[in-house]
Short mmCIF file of C-alpha atoms and ligand atoms in Angstrom, two decimals:
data_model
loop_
_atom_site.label_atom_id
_atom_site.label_comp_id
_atom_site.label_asym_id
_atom_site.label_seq_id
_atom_site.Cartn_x
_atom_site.Cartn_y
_atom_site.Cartn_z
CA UNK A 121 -21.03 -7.24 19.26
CA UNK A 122 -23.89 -4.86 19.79
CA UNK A 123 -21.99 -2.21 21.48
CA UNK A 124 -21.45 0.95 19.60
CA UNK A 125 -17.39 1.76 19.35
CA UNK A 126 -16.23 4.92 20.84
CA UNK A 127 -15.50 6.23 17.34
CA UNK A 128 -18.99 5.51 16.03
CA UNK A 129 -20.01 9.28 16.43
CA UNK A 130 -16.96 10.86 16.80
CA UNK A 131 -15.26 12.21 13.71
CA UNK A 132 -11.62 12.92 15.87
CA UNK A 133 -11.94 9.32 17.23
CA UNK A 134 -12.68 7.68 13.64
CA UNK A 135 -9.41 9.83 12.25
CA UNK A 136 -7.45 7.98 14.80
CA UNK A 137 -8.82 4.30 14.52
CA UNK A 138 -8.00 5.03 10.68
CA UNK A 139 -4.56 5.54 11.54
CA UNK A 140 -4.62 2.84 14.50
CA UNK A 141 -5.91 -0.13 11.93
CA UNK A 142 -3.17 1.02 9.83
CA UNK A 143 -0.40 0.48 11.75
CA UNK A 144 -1.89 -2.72 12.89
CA UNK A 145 -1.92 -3.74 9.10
CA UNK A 146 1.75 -2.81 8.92
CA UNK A 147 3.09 -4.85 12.11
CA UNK A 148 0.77 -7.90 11.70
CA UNK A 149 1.21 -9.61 8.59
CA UNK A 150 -2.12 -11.39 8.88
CA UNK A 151 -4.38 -8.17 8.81
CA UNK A 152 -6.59 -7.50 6.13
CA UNK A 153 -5.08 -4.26 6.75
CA UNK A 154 -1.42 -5.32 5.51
CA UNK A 155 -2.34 -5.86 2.01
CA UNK A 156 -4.65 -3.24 -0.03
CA UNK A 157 -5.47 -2.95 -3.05
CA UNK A 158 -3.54 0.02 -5.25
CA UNK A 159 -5.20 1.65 -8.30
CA UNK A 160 -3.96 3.96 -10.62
CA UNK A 161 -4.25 4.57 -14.09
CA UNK A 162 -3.82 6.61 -17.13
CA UNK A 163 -6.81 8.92 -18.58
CA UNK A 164 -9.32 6.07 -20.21
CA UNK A 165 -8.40 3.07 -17.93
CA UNK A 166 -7.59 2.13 -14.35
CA UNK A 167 -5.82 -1.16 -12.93
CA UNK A 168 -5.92 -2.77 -9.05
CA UNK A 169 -3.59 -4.89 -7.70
CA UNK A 170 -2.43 -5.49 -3.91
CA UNK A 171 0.84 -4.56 -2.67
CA UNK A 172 2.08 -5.15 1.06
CA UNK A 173 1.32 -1.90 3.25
CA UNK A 174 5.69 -1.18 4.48
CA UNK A 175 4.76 1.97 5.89
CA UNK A 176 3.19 4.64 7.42
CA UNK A 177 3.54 8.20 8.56
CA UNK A 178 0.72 9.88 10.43
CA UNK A 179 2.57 12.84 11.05
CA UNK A 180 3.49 13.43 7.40
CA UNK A 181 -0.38 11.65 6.50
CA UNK A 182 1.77 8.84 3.73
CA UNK A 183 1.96 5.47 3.31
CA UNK A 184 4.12 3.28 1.39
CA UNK A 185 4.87 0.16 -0.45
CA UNK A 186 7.91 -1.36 -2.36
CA UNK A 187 7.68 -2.50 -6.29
CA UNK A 188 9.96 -3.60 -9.34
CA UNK A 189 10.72 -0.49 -11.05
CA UNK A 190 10.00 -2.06 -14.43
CA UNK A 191 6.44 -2.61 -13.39
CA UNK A 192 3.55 -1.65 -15.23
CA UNK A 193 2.26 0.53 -12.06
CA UNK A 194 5.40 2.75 -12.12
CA UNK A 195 5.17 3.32 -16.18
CA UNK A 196 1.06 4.72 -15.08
CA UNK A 197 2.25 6.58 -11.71
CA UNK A 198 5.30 8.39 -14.04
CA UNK A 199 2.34 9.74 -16.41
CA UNK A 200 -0.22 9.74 -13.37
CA UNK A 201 1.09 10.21 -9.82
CA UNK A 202 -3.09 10.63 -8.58
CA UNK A 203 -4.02 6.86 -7.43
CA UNK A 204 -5.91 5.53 -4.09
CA UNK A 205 -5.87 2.64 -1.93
CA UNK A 206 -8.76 0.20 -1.03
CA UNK A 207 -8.72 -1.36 2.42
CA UNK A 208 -11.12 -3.46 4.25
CA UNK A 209 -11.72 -5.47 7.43
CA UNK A 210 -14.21 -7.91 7.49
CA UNK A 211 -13.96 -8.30 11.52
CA UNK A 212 -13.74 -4.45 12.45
CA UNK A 213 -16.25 -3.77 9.62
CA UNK A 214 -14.19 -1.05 8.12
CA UNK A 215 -13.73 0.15 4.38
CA UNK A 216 -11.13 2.78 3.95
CA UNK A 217 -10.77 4.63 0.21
CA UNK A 218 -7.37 6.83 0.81
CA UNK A 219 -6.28 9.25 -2.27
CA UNK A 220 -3.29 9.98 -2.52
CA UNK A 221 -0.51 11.51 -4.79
CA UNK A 222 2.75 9.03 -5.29
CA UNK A 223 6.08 9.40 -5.51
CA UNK A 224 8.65 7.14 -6.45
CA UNK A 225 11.63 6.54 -4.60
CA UNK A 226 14.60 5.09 -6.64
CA UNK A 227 18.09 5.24 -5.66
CA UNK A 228 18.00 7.31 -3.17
CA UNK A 229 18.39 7.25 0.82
CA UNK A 230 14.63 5.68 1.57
CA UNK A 231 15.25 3.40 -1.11
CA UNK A 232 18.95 2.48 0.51
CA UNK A 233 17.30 2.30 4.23
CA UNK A 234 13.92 0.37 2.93
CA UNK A 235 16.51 -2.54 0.72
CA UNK A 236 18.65 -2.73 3.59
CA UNK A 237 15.75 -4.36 5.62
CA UNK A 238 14.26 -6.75 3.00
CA UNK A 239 14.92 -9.72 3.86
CA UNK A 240 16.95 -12.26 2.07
CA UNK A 241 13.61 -14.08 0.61
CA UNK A 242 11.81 -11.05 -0.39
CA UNK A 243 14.72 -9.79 -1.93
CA UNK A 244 14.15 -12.58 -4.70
CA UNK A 245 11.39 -11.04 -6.14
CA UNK A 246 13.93 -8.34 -7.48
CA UNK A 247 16.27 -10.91 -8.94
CA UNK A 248 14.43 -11.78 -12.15
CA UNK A 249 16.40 -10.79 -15.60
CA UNK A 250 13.05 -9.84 -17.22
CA UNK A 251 10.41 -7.21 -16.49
CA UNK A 252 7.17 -8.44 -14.51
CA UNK A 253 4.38 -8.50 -17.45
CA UNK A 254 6.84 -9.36 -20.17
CA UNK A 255 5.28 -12.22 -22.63
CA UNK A 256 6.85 -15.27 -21.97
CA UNK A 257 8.21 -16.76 -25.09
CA UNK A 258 9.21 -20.29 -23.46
CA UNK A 259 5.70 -20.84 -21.87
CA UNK A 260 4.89 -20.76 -18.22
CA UNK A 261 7.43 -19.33 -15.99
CA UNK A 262 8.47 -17.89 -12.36
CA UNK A 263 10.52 -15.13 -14.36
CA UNK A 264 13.32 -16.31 -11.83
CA UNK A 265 16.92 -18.76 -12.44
CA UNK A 266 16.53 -22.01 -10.47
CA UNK A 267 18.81 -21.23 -7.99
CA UNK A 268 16.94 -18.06 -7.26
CA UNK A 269 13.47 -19.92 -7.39
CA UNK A 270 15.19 -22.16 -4.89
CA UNK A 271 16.59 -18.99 -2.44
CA UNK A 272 20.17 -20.08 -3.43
CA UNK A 273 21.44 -17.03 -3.90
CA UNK A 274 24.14 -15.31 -1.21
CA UNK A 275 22.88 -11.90 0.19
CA UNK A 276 25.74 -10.36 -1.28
CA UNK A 277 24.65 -12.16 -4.48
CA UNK A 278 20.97 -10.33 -3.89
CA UNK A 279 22.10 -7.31 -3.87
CA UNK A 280 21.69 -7.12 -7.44
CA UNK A 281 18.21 -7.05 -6.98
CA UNK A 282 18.54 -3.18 -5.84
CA UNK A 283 18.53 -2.07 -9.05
CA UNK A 284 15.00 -3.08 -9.51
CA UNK A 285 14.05 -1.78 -6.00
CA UNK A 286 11.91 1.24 -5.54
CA UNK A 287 10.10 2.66 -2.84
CA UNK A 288 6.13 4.35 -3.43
CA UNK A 289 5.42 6.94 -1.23
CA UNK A 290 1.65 8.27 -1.51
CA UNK A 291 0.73 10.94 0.18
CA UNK A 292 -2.59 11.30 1.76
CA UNK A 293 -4.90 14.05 0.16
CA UNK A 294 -8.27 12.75 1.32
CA UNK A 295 -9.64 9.68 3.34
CA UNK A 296 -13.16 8.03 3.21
CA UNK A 297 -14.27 5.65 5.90
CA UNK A 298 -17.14 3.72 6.11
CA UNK A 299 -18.07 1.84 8.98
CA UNK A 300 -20.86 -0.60 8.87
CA UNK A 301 -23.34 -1.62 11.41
CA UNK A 302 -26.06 -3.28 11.89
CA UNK A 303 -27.86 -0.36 13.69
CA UNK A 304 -26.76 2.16 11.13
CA UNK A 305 -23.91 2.84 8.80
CA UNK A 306 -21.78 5.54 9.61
CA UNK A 307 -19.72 7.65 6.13
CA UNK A 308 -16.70 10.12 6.76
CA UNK A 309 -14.54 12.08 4.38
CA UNK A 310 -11.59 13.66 5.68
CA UNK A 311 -10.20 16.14 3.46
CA UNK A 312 -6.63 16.68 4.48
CA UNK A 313 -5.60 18.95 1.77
CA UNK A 314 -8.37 21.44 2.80
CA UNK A 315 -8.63 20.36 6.31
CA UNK A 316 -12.13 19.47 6.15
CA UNK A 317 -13.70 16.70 7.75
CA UNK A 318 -17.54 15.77 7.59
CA UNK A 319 -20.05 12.99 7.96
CA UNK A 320 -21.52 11.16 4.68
CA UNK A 321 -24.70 9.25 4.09
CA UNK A 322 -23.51 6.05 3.97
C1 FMN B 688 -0.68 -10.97 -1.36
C2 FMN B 688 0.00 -10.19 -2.46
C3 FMN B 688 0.94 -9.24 -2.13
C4 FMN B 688 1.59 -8.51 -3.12
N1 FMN B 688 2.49 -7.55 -2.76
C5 FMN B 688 3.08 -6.77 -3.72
C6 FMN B 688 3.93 -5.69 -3.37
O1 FMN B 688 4.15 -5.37 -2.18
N2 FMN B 688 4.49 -4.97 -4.37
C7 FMN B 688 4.25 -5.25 -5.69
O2 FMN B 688 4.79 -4.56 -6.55
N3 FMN B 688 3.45 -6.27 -6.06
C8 FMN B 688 2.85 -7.03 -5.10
N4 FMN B 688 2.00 -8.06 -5.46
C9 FMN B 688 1.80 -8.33 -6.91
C10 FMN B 688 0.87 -7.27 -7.51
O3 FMN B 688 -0.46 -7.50 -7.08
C11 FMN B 688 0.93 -7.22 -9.04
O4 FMN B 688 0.55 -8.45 -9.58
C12 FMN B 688 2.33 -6.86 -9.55
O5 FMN B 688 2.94 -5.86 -8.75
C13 FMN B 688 2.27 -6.36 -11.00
O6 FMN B 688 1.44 -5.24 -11.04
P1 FMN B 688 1.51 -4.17 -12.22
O7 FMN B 688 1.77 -4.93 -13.50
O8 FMN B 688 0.18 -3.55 -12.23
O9 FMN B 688 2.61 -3.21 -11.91
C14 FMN B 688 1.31 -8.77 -4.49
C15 FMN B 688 0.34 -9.72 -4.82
C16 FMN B 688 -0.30 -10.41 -3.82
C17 FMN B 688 -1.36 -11.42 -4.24
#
């Protein structure tokens, strides 16, 4: 395609095909969009890993994911809430870096609304006994019981999953875009703390 988008110049229209490829990465499972990578870390070292997008605000500028409370990444956020989010899209082209500040949700009314619609399978990922990155002293394992490798569990039986169930909310500070074309790059920060949005050399 050798057609320039509408957003190619446009700082207002970039802001809201950000925002647009996001929600497409929420509702469509196959997006690149739906699963970015999330880094955070304490002072001397970072860590990535993907997580599935399960949410976004544009009006309140956050996005969200759900995680096992006894992960590694919730230990870091607790001593380091500042972590971003890597996105990319091969077909539309797009990078996106998004800081953000996190928050996590645990036991509360998000966290009650977000369990109630995971789904009976995804709910097994909440079921193991041990912590996820615990050494595993009888060699290579799922973490999980057969039966709950095997989804035989009840729902009722799942809901003991909730009490490994938390909810990340990271809120946007600043967004960097970068759009690449053959006829010319094009770089954008928007800085939604300060409400300042400007053009980069890519
Ligand atoms: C496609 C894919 C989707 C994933 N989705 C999530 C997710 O939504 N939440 C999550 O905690 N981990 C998810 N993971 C696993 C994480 O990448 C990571 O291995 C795990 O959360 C442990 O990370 P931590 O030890 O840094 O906390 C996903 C992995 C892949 C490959």
């Amino acid at each position: 395609m050798n057609n320039k988008p509408d957003y190619y110049n446009d700082l207002e229209k970039t802001y809201s095909k950000i925002w647009d490829l996001l929600k497409n990465g929420l509702d469509n499972r196959d997006a690149p969009f739906h699963i970015p990578v999330f880094v955070c870390g304490e002072i001397d070292k970072s860590k990535p890993r993907i997580v599935v997008l399960r949410g976004i605000d544009k009006g309140e500028s956050k996005i969200w994911f759900h995680t096992d409370i006894r992960s590694d990444k919730i230990k870091i956020l607790k001593t380091n809430p500042k972590a971003s989010f890597l996105f990319y899209d091969k077909t539309e082209k797009v990078q996106l870096r998004i800081s953000v500040i996190s928050k996590i949700n645990y036991q509360n009314d998000l966290t009650k609304k977000s369990w109630e619609k995971t789904a009976h399978m995804s709910r097994q990922c909440y079921l193991g006994e041990k912590a996820p990155g615990e050494i595993s002293t009888s060699g290579p394992t799922s973490g999980l019981s057969e039966s709950i490798d095997n989804l035989k569990y009840s729902i009722e039986e799942s809901e003991e999953g909730y009490k490994n169930f938390c909810v990340v909310e990271n809120f946007v500070k600043s967004i960097e875009w970068l759009y690449l074309a053959a006829k010319g790059h094009r770089r954008a920060r928007f800085d939604l703390e300060n409400n300042k949005d400007t053009w980069l050399v890519p």
